[in-house]
CSV table of C-alpha atoms in Angstrom, one decimal:
chain,number,residue,atom,x,y,z
A,1279,MET,CA,182.7,-2.6,187.8
A,1280,ILE,CA,179.3,-3.3,188.3
A,1281,GLN,CA,178.7,-7.2,189.3
A,1282,ASN,CA,176.3,-8.6,187.4
A,1283,SER,CA,174.4,-11.7,189.1
A,1284,ILE,CA,171.8,-14.2,187.9
A,1285,THR,CA,170.5,-17.4,189.0
A,1286,PRO,CA,170.2,-20.8,186.9
A,1287,GLU,CA,166.4,-20.1,187.4
A,1288,GLN,CA,166.2,-16.5,185.7
A,1289,ALA,CA,169.1,-18.3,182.7
A,1290,ARG,CA,166.6,-20.5,181.8
A,1291,ARG,CA,163.6,-18.2,181.8
A,1292,GLN,CA,165.4,-16.3,179.7
A,1293,LEU,CA,166.8,-18.6,177.0
A,1294,GLY,CA,163.0,-20.1,177.5
A,1295,GLN,CA,161.9,-16.6,175.7
A,1296,ALA,CA,164.6,-16.4,173.6
A,1297,GLU,CA,163.7,-19.6,171.7
A,1298,GLU,CA,159.9,-18.5,171.8
A,1299,VAL,CA,160.7,-15.2,170.3
A,1300,ALA,CA,162.5,-17.5,167.2
A,1301,ALA,CA,160.0,-19.9,167.0
A,1302,GLN,CA,157.8,-16.7,166.2
A,1303,ALA,CA,160.2,-15.2,163.9
A,1304,HIS,CA,160.0,-18.6,162.1
A,1305,ARG,CA,156.6,-19.2,162.2
A,1306,ALA,CA,156.0,-14.9,160.9
A,1307,THR,CA,158.5,-15.8,158.0
A,1308,ARG,CA,157.1,-19.0,156.6
A,1309,TRP,CA,155.5,-17.6,153.3
A,1310,TYR,CA,158.8,-17.0,151.9
A,1311,PRO,CA,159.2,-20.6,151.1
A,1312,TRP,CA,155.9,-20.3,149.4
A,1313,LEU,CA,156.8,-16.9,147.4
A,1314,SER,CA,159.6,-18.2,146.0
A,1315,VAL,CA,157.8,-21.9,144.6
A,1316,GLY,CA,154.7,-19.0,143.4
A,1317,HIS,CA,158.3,-17.7,141.3
A,1318,ALA,CA,159.6,-20.8,140.3
A,1319,VAL,CA,155.8,-21.8,139.4
A,1320,ALA,CA,155.1,-18.4,137.3
A,1321,ALA,CA,158.8,-19.0,135.2
A,1322,LEU,CA,158.2,-22.1,134.0
A,1323,ALA,CA,154.8,-21.2,133.2
A,1324,TYR,CA,155.8,-18.4,131.3
A,1325,THR,CA,158.5,-20.7,129.6
A,1326,ILE,CA,155.8,-23.4,128.4
A,1327,ALA,CA,153.5,-20.6,127.4
A,1328,ILE,CA,155.9,-18.9,125.2
A,1329,ASP,CA,158.0,-21.8,123.3
A,1330,ALA,CA,156.0,-24.9,123.7
A,1331,LEU,CA,152.2,-23.1,123.2
A,1332,ASP,CA,153.3,-20.2,120.6
A,1333,ALA,CA,151.8,-18.0,122.5
A,1334,PRO,CA,152.2,-14.4,121.7
A,1335,TRP,CA,155.3,-12.9,123.4
A,1336,TRP,CA,153.5,-9.3,125.1
A,1337,PRO,CA,150.8,-11.0,126.1
A,1338,ALA,CA,152.8,-13.8,127.9
A,1339,THR,CA,155.3,-11.5,129.0
A,1340,THR,CA,152.0,-9.1,130.7
A,1341,VAL,CA,150.9,-11.8,132.6
A,1342,LEU,CA,153.8,-12.6,133.9
A,1343,VAL,CA,154.5,-9.2,135.1
A,1344,VAL,CA,150.6,-9.1,136.6
A,1345,VAL,CA,151.2,-12.4,138.3
A,1346,LEU,CA,154.8,-11.6,139.8
A,1347,ALA,CA,153.0,-7.9,140.9
A,1348,LEU,CA,150.1,-9.9,142.6
A,1349,LEU,CA,152.6,-12.0,144.5
A,1350,TRP,CA,154.7,-8.9,145.9
A,1351,SER,CA,152.0,-7.1,146.8
A,1352,ALA,CA,150.2,-9.5,148.2
A,1353,VAL,CA,153.9,-10.0,150.7
A,1354,ALA,CA,154.0,-6.5,151.3
A,1355,ARG,CA,150.0,-5.9,152.2
A,1356,HIS,CA,149.9,-9.2,154.7
A,1357,HIS,CA,153.8,-9.5,156.2
A,1358,ARG,CA,155.0,-7.6,158.1
A,1359,THR,CA,158.3,-10.0,159.1
A,1360,ALA,CA,160.3,-10.6,156.4
A,1361,PRO,CA,163.5,-13.3,156.5
A,1362,ARG,CA,167.5,-11.6,156.0
A,1363,HIS,CA,167.9,-10.4,153.0
A,1364,TRP,CA,165.5,-11.7,151.3
A,1365,VAL,CA,164.9,-9.1,148.6
A,1366,ARG,CA,168.6,-9.8,147.6
A,1367,ASP,CA,168.0,-13.1,147.2
A,1368,MET,CA,165.1,-13.3,145.1
A,1369,GLY,CA,166.1,-10.5,142.8
A,1370,ILE,CA,169.2,-12.9,142.5
A,1371,ALA,CA,167.3,-15.6,142.1
A,1372,LEU,CA,165.1,-13.6,139.5
A,1373,ILE,CA,168.4,-12.1,137.9
A,1374,THR,CA,169.6,-15.9,137.6
A,1375,TRP,CA,166.3,-17.0,136.0
A,1376,ALA,CA,166.2,-14.2,133.3
A,1377,VAL,CA,169.9,-15.0,132.4
A,1378,LEU,CA,169.2,-18.2,132.0
A,1379,TYR,CA,165.9,-18.5,130.2
A,1380,PHE,CA,166.7,-15.2,127.5
A,1381,VAL,CA,170.6,-15.3,127.2
A,1382,MET,CA,171.5,-19.2,127.4
A,1383,LEU,CA,169.0,-21.4,126.9
A,1384,ASP,CA,166.3,-20.0,124.6
A,1385,PRO,CA,169.0,-18.9,122.4
A,1386,ALA,CA,170.5,-22.3,122.4
A,1387,LEU,CA,167.4,-24.7,122.0
A,1388,GLN,CA,166.3,-22.0,118.8
A,1389,LEU,CA,169.9,-23.2,117.7
A,1390,VAL,CA,169.6,-26.1,117.4
A,1391,GLY,CA,166.3,-26.4,116.1
A,1392,ALA,CA,165.0,-28.1,119.3
A,1393,THR,CA,160.7,-28.1,118.5
A,1394,SER,CA,160.1,-30.8,121.1
A,1395,PRO,CA,157.6,-29.3,123.9
A,1396,ALA,CA,159.6,-31.4,126.0
A,1397,TRP,CA,163.1,-29.8,125.8
A,1398,TRP,CA,161.3,-26.5,125.9
A,1399,VAL,CA,159.8,-27.8,129.9
A,1400,VAL,CA,163.2,-28.9,130.5
A,1401,ALA,CA,164.2,-26.0,129.6
A,1402,GLY,CA,162.2,-23.9,131.9
A,1403,VAL,CA,162.9,-26.1,134.8
A,1404,VAL,CA,166.3,-25.5,134.6
A,1405,ALA,CA,165.9,-22.1,133.9
A,1406,ALA,CA,163.0,-21.2,137.3
A,1407,SER,CA,165.6,-23.8,139.5
A,1408,PRO,CA,167.3,-20.5,141.0
A,1409,PHE,CA,163.6,-19.9,142.9
A,1410,ALA,CA,163.4,-23.2,144.1
A,1411,ALA,CA,167.4,-22.8,145.4
A,1412,CYS,CA,166.3,-20.0,147.1
A,1413,ALA,CA,163.6,-21.4,149.2
A,1414,PHE,CA,165.1,-24.9,149.8
A,1415,ALA,CA,168.5,-22.8,150.9
A,1416,ARG,CA,166.0,-20.4,153.3
A,1417,ALA,CA,164.4,-23.6,154.6
A,1418,ARG,CA,168.0,-25.0,155.4
A,1419,ARG,CA,169.2,-21.6,157.6
A,1420,TRP,CA,166.2,-22.3,159.2
A,1421,ARG,CA,167.2,-26.2,160.5
A,1422,THR,CA,170.4,-25.6,161.3
A,1423,ARG,CA,170.3,-22.3,162.9
A,1424,GLY,CA,171.0,-22.3,166.7
A,1425,ARG,CA,172.8,-25.7,166.1
A,1426,ALA,CA,176.4,-26.7,166.4
A,1427,GLY,CA,178.0,-28.7,163.0
A,1428,PRO,CA,178.7,-28.2,159.6
A,1429,GLY,CA,176.8,-25.3,158.5
A,1430,ALA,CA,176.1,-23.6,161.6
A,1431,ARG,CA,177.8,-20.2,161.7
A,1432,ALA,CA,178.9,-18.9,165.1
A,1433,ARG,CA,177.5,-16.8,167.3
């Protein structure tokens, strides 16, 4: 069997290089929380436009689709690196938002006759919360990466 030997100085240098690569990867994926916040703002604006401002459904939906397409195209065009499972996480947040808004909150508020814009703003914030959770969960994973303690995964 081949014996590998490495000096302590070489080991420190390699660990330093690994930490630098991890820091570069973190810097390269800083756009992801902003994408999540962009989705949350677009979802909230959509809810307010439709229900509080009584905007027509098709134009408001078209604007939402265009804004989301612009967000995704900017990501595809300018970012070569991406956090692990980011498409899955964003897809789950998008589906959760759609179910919360279209299936649960919108019909419930219409059923009880909530006409105050405050109810719709609250419903929009609640429905858009999966995007914020997506951004903060990713940020939490970055902070705990490489640390021992609760929430840190073994490698």
